[in-house]
CSV table of C-alpha atoms in Angstrom, one decimal:
chain,number,residue,atom,x,y,z
A,1,MET,CA,137.3,88.2,78.9
A,2,LYS,CA,134.1,89.6,77.6
A,3,LEU,CA,133.9,86.8,75.0
A,4,GLN,CA,134.4,84.2,77.7
A,5,ALA,CA,131.7,85.8,79.8
A,6,GLY,CA,129.4,85.7,76.9
A,7,TYR,CA,130.0,82.0,76.3
A,8,LEU,CA,129.5,81.4,80.1
A,9,ALA,CA,126.2,83.2,80.0
A,10,ASP,CA,125.0,81.2,77.0
A,11,PHE,CA,126.1,77.9,78.7
A,12,VAL,CA,124.2,78.8,81.9
A,13,ALA,CA,121.1,79.8,79.8
A,14,LEU,CA,121.3,76.4,78.0
A,15,LEU,CA,121.3,74.5,81.3
A,16,PHE,CA,118.9,76.8,83.2
A,17,PRO,CA,116.8,78.6,80.6
A,18,GLU,CA,114.6,81.5,81.7
A,19,LEU,CA,110.9,80.7,81.1
A,20,CYS,CA,108.1,82.8,79.8
A,21,GLN,CA,105.9,83.7,82.8
A,22,ALA,CA,102.8,83.5,80.7
A,23,CYS,CA,103.2,80.3,78.7
A,24,GLY,CA,106.2,78.5,80.3
A,25,GLU,CA,108.2,78.2,77.1
A,26,SER,CA,112.0,79.1,77.1
A,27,LEU,CA,112.8,82.7,76.4
A,28,VAL,CA,115.3,83.6,73.7
A,29,ALA,CA,117.9,86.4,73.7
A,30,GLY,CA,116.3,89.8,74.0
A,31,GLU,CA,113.2,88.6,75.7
A,32,ASP,CA,112.4,89.4,79.3
A,33,LEU,CA,109.8,87.8,81.5
A,34,ILE,CA,107.4,87.0,78.7
A,35,CYS,CA,108.1,85.8,75.2
A,36,THR,CA,107.4,87.9,72.1
A,37,ASP,CA,104.4,85.8,71.1
A,38,CYS,CA,102.7,86.2,74.5
A,39,ARG,CA,103.5,89.9,74.7
A,40,PHE,CA,101.7,90.6,71.5
A,41,SER,CA,98.8,88.2,72.2
A,42,LEU,CA,97.9,89.4,75.6
A,43,PRO,CA,94.1,90.2,75.7
A,44,PHE,CA,94.5,94.0,75.7
A,45,THR,CA,91.3,95.9,76.2
A,46,ASN,CA,92.2,99.3,74.6
A,47,PHE,CA,90.0,100.9,77.2
A,48,HIS,CA,92.2,104.0,77.2
A,49,LEU,CA,90.5,104.7,73.8
A,50,LYS,CA,87.0,103.9,75.1
A,51,PRO,CA,85.8,106.4,77.8
A,52,ASP,CA,82.5,104.5,78.3
A,53,ASN,CA,84.2,101.1,78.7
A,54,ILE,CA,82.8,98.4,81.0
A,55,VAL,CA,85.1,99.3,83.9
A,56,ALA,CA,84.0,102.9,83.8
A,57,GLN,CA,80.4,101.8,83.7
A,58,GLN,CA,80.9,99.9,87.0
A,59,PHE,CA,81.4,103.1,88.8
A,60,TRP,CA,78.6,105.2,87.2
A,61,GLY,CA,76.4,106.5,90.0
A,62,LYS,CA,78.9,105.2,92.7
A,63,LEU,CA,82.1,107.3,92.1
A,64,ASN,CA,82.6,110.6,90.4
A,65,ALA,CA,85.6,109.2,88.4
A,66,GLU,CA,87.2,111.1,85.5
A,67,ALA,CA,88.1,107.8,83.7
A,68,ALA,CA,88.6,104.1,84.4
A,69,TYR,CA,90.7,101.6,82.7
A,70,ALA,CA,92.0,98.0,82.7
A,71,LEU,CA,95.0,96.9,80.7
A,72,CYS,CA,93.8,93.4,79.9
A,73,TYR,CA,90.9,91.0,80.2
A,74,PHE,CA,91.3,88.3,82.8
A,75,VAL,CA,90.2,84.9,81.4
A,76,LYS,CA,90.4,81.8,83.5
A,77,GLY,CA,93.1,79.5,82.2
A,78,GLY,CA,94.5,82.3,80.0
A,79,LYS,CA,97.8,84.0,79.8
A,80,MET,CA,96.8,86.8,82.1
A,81,GLN,CA,95.8,84.3,84.8
A,82,HIS,CA,99.2,82.6,84.6
A,83,LEU,CA,101.0,86.0,84.7
A,84,MET,CA,98.9,87.2,87.7
A,85,HIS,CA,99.6,83.9,89.5
A,86,GLN,CA,103.4,84.3,89.1
A,87,PHE,CA,103.1,88.0,90.0
A,88,LYS,CA,100.9,87.7,93.2
A,89,TYR,CA,101.9,84.3,94.6
A,90,LYS,CA,105.3,83.4,93.2
A,91,GLY,CA,107.1,86.6,94.0
A,92,VAL,CA,107.9,87.7,90.5
A,93,GLN,CA,107.5,91.4,91.2
A,94,LYS,CA,109.0,92.5,87.9
A,95,ILE,CA,105.9,91.4,86.2
A,96,GLY,CA,104.0,94.2,87.8
A,97,ASN,CA,106.5,96.8,86.7
A,98,MET,CA,106.5,95.5,83.2
A,99,LEU,CA,102.7,95.5,82.9
A,100,GLY,CA,102.8,99.0,84.5
A,101,ASN,CA,105.1,100.2,81.7
A,102,ILE,CA,102.8,98.8,79.1
A,103,ALA,CA,99.8,100.5,80.7
A,104,GLY,CA,101.7,103.7,81.0
A,105,GLU,CA,102.5,103.7,77.3
A,106,GLN,CA,98.8,103.5,76.6
A,107,LEU,CA,97.6,106.0,79.3
A,108,VAL,CA,100.0,108.7,78.1
A,109,LEU,CA,98.0,108.7,74.9
A,110,SER,CA,94.8,109.6,76.7
A,111,PRO,CA,94.1,113.4,77.3
A,112,VAL,CA,92.4,112.5,80.7
A,113,PHE,CA,95.1,110.3,82.1
A,114,LYS,CA,97.9,112.6,80.9
A,115,THR,CA,96.7,115.1,83.6
A,116,VAL,CA,97.3,112.8,86.5
A,117,ASP,CA,99.4,114.4,89.3
A,118,LEU,CA,99.8,111.4,91.7
A,119,ILE,CA,99.5,107.6,91.5
A,120,ILE,CA,98.1,105.9,94.6
A,121,PRO,CA,98.1,102.0,94.8
A,122,VAL,CA,95.4,100.3,96.7
A,123,PRO,CA,97.1,99.5,100.0
A,124,LEU,CA,97.5,96.2,101.7
A,125,HIS,CA,97.0,95.8,105.4
A,126,LYS,CA,100.3,95.7,107.3
A,127,SER,CA,99.7,92.0,108.2
A,128,ARG,CA,99.1,91.0,104.6
A,129,LEU,CA,102.1,93.1,103.5
A,130,ARG,CA,104.4,91.3,106.0
A,131,LYS,CA,103.2,87.9,104.8
A,132,ARG,CA,103.5,88.6,101.0
A,133,GLY,CA,106.5,90.9,101.3
A,134,TYR,CA,105.3,93.4,98.7
A,135,ASN,CA,102.2,95.2,97.4
A,136,GLN,CA,101.4,94.0,93.9
A,137,SER,CA,99.5,97.3,93.2
A,138,SER,CA,102.6,99.3,94.1
A,139,CYS,CA,104.7,97.4,91.6
A,140,PHE,CA,102.1,98.2,88.9
A,141,ALA,CA,102.0,101.8,90.0
A,142,GLN,CA,105.7,102.2,89.8
A,143,GLY,CA,105.7,100.9,86.2
A,144,ILE,CA,103.0,103.4,85.2
A,145,SER,CA,104.9,106.2,86.9
A,146,GLU,CA,107.9,105.6,84.7
A,147,LYS,CA,105.9,106.3,81.6
A,148,LEU,CA,103.3,108.8,82.9
A,149,SER,CA,105.9,111.0,84.7
A,150,ALA,CA,103.7,111.1,87.8
A,151,PRO,CA,105.1,110.1,91.2
A,152,VAL,CA,103.7,107.3,93.4
A,153,ALA,CA,102.4,108.2,96.8
A,154,GLU,CA,102.1,105.0,98.9
A,155,ASN,CA,101.6,106.2,102.5
A,156,ASN,CA,98.6,108.6,102.3
A,157,LEU,CA,95.8,106.1,101.6
A,158,VAL,CA,96.0,103.6,104.5
A,159,ARG,CA,94.1,100.3,105.1
A,160,VAL,CA,93.2,100.5,108.7
A,161,ARG,CA,91.3,97.2,109.0
A,162,ALA,CA,92.3,93.8,107.7
A,163,THR,CA,89.6,92.1,105.6
A,164,GLU,CA,88.9,88.5,104.6
A,165,THR,CA,89.4,87.4,101.0
A,166,GLN,CA,86.8,88.7,98.5
A,167,THR,CA,87.1,85.7,96.2
A,168,HIS,CA,84.0,83.7,97.1
A,169,ARG,CA,81.8,86.6,98.3
A,170,SER,CA,78.7,88.0,96.5
A,171,ARG,CA,78.7,91.5,95.1
A,172,PHE,CA,76.8,92.9,98.1
A,173,SER,CA,78.9,91.0,100.6
A,174,ARG,CA,82.1,92.4,98.9
A,175,PHE,CA,80.8,95.9,99.3
A,176,GLU,CA,79.9,95.3,103.0
A,177,ASN,CA,83.3,93.8,103.6
A,178,MET,CA,85.1,96.9,102.4
A,179,GLN,CA,83.2,99.5,104.6
A,180,GLU,CA,85.4,101.7,106.8
A,181,VAL,CA,88.5,99.9,105.7
A,182,PHE,CA,90.5,102.9,104.2
A,183,LEU,CA,91.6,106.3,105.5
A,184,VAL,CA,93.4,109.3,104.0
A,185,SER,CA,96.1,110.2,106.5
A,186,ASP,CA,97.1,113.6,105.1
A,187,PRO,CA,94.4,115.2,103.0
A,188,GLU,CA,96.3,118.5,102.5
A,189,LYS,CA,98.8,116.7,100.3
A,190,LEU,CA,96.0,115.6,97.9
A,191,LYS,CA,94.0,118.8,97.7
A,192,ASN,CA,93.2,119.8,94.1
A,193,LYS,CA,95.2,116.9,92.7
A,194,HIS,CA,94.2,114.4,90.0
A,195,ILE,CA,94.8,111.0,91.6
A,196,LEU,CA,95.2,107.8,89.6
A,197,LEU,CA,94.1,104.9,91.9
A,198,VAL,CA,95.5,101.6,90.8
A,199,ASP,CA,94.8,98.0,91.7
A,200,ASP,CA,95.6,94.6,90.2
A,201,VAL,CA,92.3,93.0,89.2
A,202,VAL,CA,88.9,94.6,89.1
A,203,THR,CA,85.8,92.4,89.4
A,204,THR,CA,82.9,94.1,91.2
A,205,GLY,CA,84.9,97.2,91.9
A,206,SER,CA,84.1,97.2,95.7
A,207,THR,CA,87.6,97.7,96.8
A,208,LEU,CA,88.2,100.5,94.4
A,209,GLU,CA,84.9,102.1,95.3
A,210,ALA,CA,85.8,102.0,99.0
A,211,CYS,CA,89.2,103.6,98.3
A,212,GLY,CA,87.7,106.2,95.9
A,213,THR,CA,85.0,107.2,98.3
A,214,GLU,CA,87.6,108.1,100.9
A,215,LEU,CA,89.8,109.9,98.4
A,216,LEU,CA,86.9,112.0,97.0
A,217,LYS,CA,86.3,113.4,100.5
A,218,VAL,CA,89.5,115.5,99.9
A,219,GLU,CA,88.8,119.1,98.7
A,220,GLY,CA,89.2,119.5,94.9
A,221,LEU,CA,90.4,116.0,94.3
A,222,LYS,CA,89.8,114.4,90.9
A,223,LEU,CA,89.9,110.6,90.6
A,224,SER,CA,90.8,108.2,87.8
A,225,ILE,CA,91.2,104.4,88.1
A,226,ALA,CA,93.6,101.9,86.4
A,227,THR,CA,93.9,98.2,86.9
A,228,ILE,CA,96.0,95.4,85.3
A,229,ALA,CA,93.0,93.3,84.4
A,230,TYR,CA,89.2,93.2,84.3
A,231,ALA,CA,87.5,90.0,85.3
A,232,GLU,CA,83.8,89.4,84.7
């Protein structure tokens, strides 16, 4: 029976091959979501080894962050853009978890990130969450959690106001758009904790800055930041 099941699975795979979410080519046995070539050619930043990286520099003088990191560079037309499109708009939530696992394997090598107590994803407004069905930052956070051995806390940082898309806004307009958007609902649970705040893509950093500003109002809280990608 097992042999027959194996033949059936191979036949189904022949008719309906699973495709790489980055390049669109057929996956082979042992590959999941992305092919081996794409996995090893993703534009990794190695920012976990560079404390003064360009993401960290974005928050200098704005947030008292312990460390900041992005897993990959985001290049228009590149593999990360294809992955992020499938992840955010086509419902392939497993991509976030996979990228979180990869990020977690890197972050656990960093003395700073190894001390994280809790992981908090940037929240979506409830109206956006209903429309999309999931929070992409939460998927990424869960993947990191599996490798960093720090739990995910999703309901303490709350988005209290819906905002318009940031895509075509200027840097200053993005900052203004994010004022008074987030609230910490139970500060006692975060006191004296090292929090890893995670998001999908960082550009100007205005969303992360708004979240971090609220979190740092909590007594004794230390803040670090991790994202899937950095886009210039």
